Amino acid sequence: MFSTALQPGQGSQSPAPALSGIWVAVAAITMSFAAFTSSLIIRQASDDWRHLVLPGILYLNTVIILASSVTLEIARKCSSDLAATRSWLYFTLGLGLAFVAGQAFAWHQLRVQGLYLASSPNSSFFYVLTVLHALHVIGGLIGLAYTIRRAANATVWRVATMEATAVYWHFLAALWVYLLLVLRTRL
């Protein structure tokens, strides 16, 4: 799915260290969220579980993060034109910031309803899952900023940087869709 660039003097294709590192991070994050999901399902069986109404902004956030994945893919496709790549990466960065702002608004909406981290088991899971995901998105935003900086200079531009960023960002988008389904069906 993602190509890797050959380093000078290399006879075969091998993944760049950054891409290998991203795959290790993706595996670790996946296991963490799987553990939280398992805990949520087990905890939901208790008598004090009340379902909560999800803030509507979460559905808009889903569109935003999926759109950001599309804009990042467009940036990848035009990686030979660094000016166009940077423009699309800035657009992706803006959408990522909008997603985090939308999450903050969702947390505000729950606080207005009197639901805090310790209010109930289901609100606790909501906050833990969405805050952890938002922190990973912030990490992805830092990666995007680094990629934009690298794209500013053709002498330091590496396709592997874009590939690693794309793998992580697309993973975050897929993880959000998964989380929204879990939140919708379980909380």
Short mmCIF file of C-alpha atoms in Angstrom, two decimals:
data_model
loop_
_atom_site.label_atom_id
_atom_site.label_comp_id
_atom_site.label_asym_id
_atom_site.label_seq_id
_atom_site.Cartn_x
_atom_site.Cartn_y
_atom_site.Cartn_z
CA MET A 1 0.00 0.00 0.00
CA PHE A 2 2.73 2.48 0.92
CA SER A 3 5.93 2.58 -1.06
CA THR A 4 9.31 3.11 0.50
CA ALA A 5 12.14 5.00 -1.14
CA LEU A 6 15.50 3.37 -1.75
CA GLN A 7 18.41 4.91 0.06
CA PRO A 8 21.51 5.61 -2.04
CA GLY A 9 23.59 2.47 -2.46
CA GLN A 10 20.81 0.16 -1.27
CA GLY A 11 20.18 -2.88 -3.43
CA SER A 12 16.76 -3.85 -2.09
CA GLN A 13 13.76 -2.11 -0.70
CA SER A 14 13.44 -2.12 3.05
CA PRO A 15 11.16 -0.03 5.19
CA ALA A 16 12.61 3.18 6.54
CA PRO A 17 13.27 3.14 10.30
CA ALA A 18 10.55 5.77 10.81
CA LEU A 19 7.98 3.59 9.09
CA SER A 20 8.98 0.55 11.14
CA GLY A 21 8.71 2.64 14.31
CA ILE A 22 5.25 3.87 13.34
CA TRP A 23 4.04 0.30 12.85
CA VAL A 24 5.30 -0.61 16.32
CA ALA A 25 3.48 2.43 17.75
CA VAL A 26 0.29 1.50 15.87
CA ALA A 27 0.45 -2.02 17.32
CA ALA A 28 0.94 -0.70 20.87
CA ILE A 29 -1.88 1.84 20.55
CA THR A 30 -4.18 -0.82 19.11
CA MET A 31 -3.50 -3.09 22.08
CA SER A 32 -4.16 -0.24 24.52
CA PHE A 33 -7.52 0.62 22.99
CA ALA A 34 -8.42 -3.08 22.76
CA ALA A 35 -7.77 -3.37 26.50
CA PHE A 36 -9.94 -0.34 27.24
CA THR A 37 -12.72 -1.73 25.04
CA SER A 38 -12.57 -5.05 26.85
CA SER A 39 -12.73 -3.24 30.20
CA LEU A 40 -15.71 -1.21 29.02
CA ILE A 41 -17.62 -4.31 27.95
CA ILE A 42 -16.95 -6.06 31.25
CA ARG A 43 -17.82 -2.95 33.31
CA GLN A 44 -21.01 -2.37 31.35
CA ALA A 45 -22.52 -5.52 32.88
CA SER A 46 -22.82 -3.82 36.29
CA ASP A 47 -26.09 -2.51 37.71
CA ASP A 48 -25.03 1.16 37.85
CA TRP A 49 -24.45 1.52 34.10
CA ARG A 50 -26.50 4.29 32.47
CA HIS A 51 -26.32 5.04 28.77
CA LEU A 52 -25.45 8.58 27.86
CA VAL A 53 -26.39 10.64 24.84
CA LEU A 54 -23.33 11.35 22.74
CA PRO A 55 -22.70 14.98 21.80
CA GLY A 56 -23.67 15.60 18.19
CA ILE A 57 -20.29 17.20 17.45
CA LEU A 58 -18.76 13.70 17.47
CA TYR A 59 -20.44 12.93 14.15
CA LEU A 60 -19.12 16.14 12.59
CA ASN A 61 -15.70 15.26 14.00
CA THR A 62 -15.91 11.93 12.20
CA VAL A 63 -16.42 13.73 8.89
CA ILE A 64 -13.55 16.09 9.73
CA ILE A 65 -11.03 13.37 10.55
CA LEU A 66 -12.02 11.31 7.50
CA ALA A 67 -11.66 14.42 5.33
CA SER A 68 -8.23 15.03 6.84
CA SER A 69 -7.24 11.52 5.84
CA VAL A 70 -8.33 12.28 2.27
CA THR A 71 -6.36 15.55 2.17
CA LEU A 72 -3.28 13.77 3.48
CA GLU A 73 -3.64 11.15 0.77
CA ILE A 74 -3.86 13.93 -1.83
CA ALA A 75 -0.65 15.40 -0.38
CA ARG A 76 1.01 12.00 -0.72
CA LYS A 77 -0.04 11.70 -4.34
CA CYS A 78 1.55 15.03 -5.27
CA SER A 79 4.76 14.55 -3.27
CA SER A 80 6.90 15.42 -6.30
CA ASP A 81 5.47 18.98 -6.18
CA LEU A 82 6.58 20.18 -2.75
CA ALA A 83 4.52 23.40 -2.86
CA ALA A 84 1.31 21.47 -3.52
CA THR A 85 2.29 18.87 -0.94
CA ARG A 86 2.77 21.55 1.69
CA SER A 87 -0.58 23.17 0.84
CA TRP A 88 -2.43 19.89 1.29
CA LEU A 89 -0.49 19.12 4.46
CA TYR A 90 -1.47 22.52 5.90
CA PHE A 91 -5.09 21.73 5.04
CA THR A 92 -4.73 18.36 6.81
CA LEU A 93 -3.17 20.10 9.81
CA GLY A 94 -6.09 22.55 9.95
CA LEU A 95 -8.61 19.73 9.85
CA GLY A 96 -6.70 17.93 12.61
CA LEU A 97 -6.82 21.06 14.76
CA ALA A 98 -10.55 21.37 14.05
CA PHE A 99 -11.00 17.75 15.18
CA VAL A 100 -9.25 18.42 18.51
CA ALA A 101 -11.30 21.60 18.97
CA GLY A 102 -14.46 19.58 18.28
CA GLN A 103 -13.43 17.05 20.92
CA ALA A 104 -12.92 19.86 23.43
CA PHE A 105 -16.41 21.11 22.57
CA ALA A 106 -17.84 17.60 23.14
CA TRP A 107 -16.20 17.49 26.56
CA HIS A 108 -17.66 20.93 27.31
CA GLN A 109 -21.13 19.72 26.28
CA LEU A 110 -20.86 16.81 28.72
CA ARG A 111 -19.70 19.11 31.53
CA VAL A 112 -22.73 21.33 30.89
CA GLN A 113 -24.88 18.21 31.41
CA GLY A 114 -23.07 17.60 34.71
CA LEU A 115 -21.10 14.63 33.40
CA TYR A 116 -17.47 14.63 34.47
CA LEU A 117 -14.71 12.05 34.51
CA ALA A 118 -15.85 10.65 37.87
CA SER A 119 -19.62 11.18 37.45
CA SER A 120 -20.38 7.65 36.31
CA PRO A 121 -18.59 4.64 34.84
CA ASN A 122 -19.81 5.38 31.32
CA SER A 123 -18.75 9.04 31.41
CA SER A 124 -15.37 7.90 32.74
CA PHE A 125 -14.92 5.60 29.75
CA PHE A 126 -16.05 8.36 27.40
CA TYR A 127 -13.48 10.81 28.72
CA VAL A 128 -10.64 8.28 28.91
CA LEU A 129 -11.17 6.96 25.38
CA THR A 130 -11.69 10.34 23.71
CA VAL A 131 -8.91 12.14 25.60
CA LEU A 132 -6.42 9.36 24.82
CA HIS A 133 -7.39 9.49 21.17
CA ALA A 134 -7.11 13.30 21.13
CA LEU A 135 -3.62 13.06 22.66
CA HIS A 136 -2.61 10.70 19.88
CA VAL A 137 -4.08 13.11 17.34
CA ILE A 138 -1.97 15.89 18.88
CA GLY A 139 1.04 13.63 18.39
CA GLY A 140 -0.04 13.20 14.77
CA LEU A 141 -0.31 16.98 14.41
CA ILE A 142 3.28 17.28 15.59
CA GLY A 143 4.23 14.68 12.98
CA LEU A 144 2.37 16.65 10.32
CA ALA A 145 4.16 19.85 11.33
CA TYR A 146 7.49 18.02 11.07
CA THR A 147 6.54 16.71 7.64
CA ILE A 148 5.55 20.21 6.50
CA ARG A 149 8.88 21.54 7.71
CA ARG A 150 10.72 18.81 5.82
CA ALA A 151 8.69 19.56 2.68
CA ALA A 152 9.88 23.17 2.80
CA ASN A 153 13.34 22.11 1.68
CA ALA A 154 13.82 19.76 -1.27
CA THR A 155 17.27 18.73 0.00
CA VAL A 156 15.88 17.21 3.22
CA TRP A 157 12.57 15.95 1.82
CA ARG A 158 12.12 12.22 2.16
CA VAL A 159 9.15 10.24 0.98
CA ALA A 160 9.61 7.97 4.01
CA THR A 161 8.69 10.87 6.31
CA MET A 162 5.42 11.31 4.41
CA GLU A 163 4.77 7.58 4.43
CA ALA A 164 5.25 7.27 8.19
CA THR A 165 3.01 10.29 8.79
CA ALA A 166 0.34 8.89 6.48
CA VAL A 167 0.30 5.47 8.16
CA TYR A 168 -0.11 7.05 11.59
CA TRP A 169 -2.73 9.58 10.50
CA HIS A 170 -4.86 7.05 8.61
CA PHE A 171 -4.63 4.76 11.62
CA LEU A 172 -5.95 7.57 13.86
CA ALA A 173 -8.87 8.14 11.50
CA ALA A 174 -9.74 4.42 11.49
CA LEU A 175 -9.32 4.28 15.27
CA TRP A 176 -11.74 7.19 15.68
CA VAL A 177 -14.40 5.44 13.57
CA TYR A 178 -13.93 2.34 15.73
CA LEU A 179 -14.19 4.41 18.93
CA LEU A 180 -17.32 6.17 17.73
CA LEU A 181 -18.94 2.80 17.04
CA VAL A 182 -17.93 1.54 20.48
CA LEU A 183 -19.19 4.72 22.16
CA ARG A 184 -22.43 4.64 20.19
CA THR A 185 -23.21 1.00 20.90
CA ARG A 186 -21.80 0.63 24.41
CA LEU A 187 -22.21 3.97 26.18
#
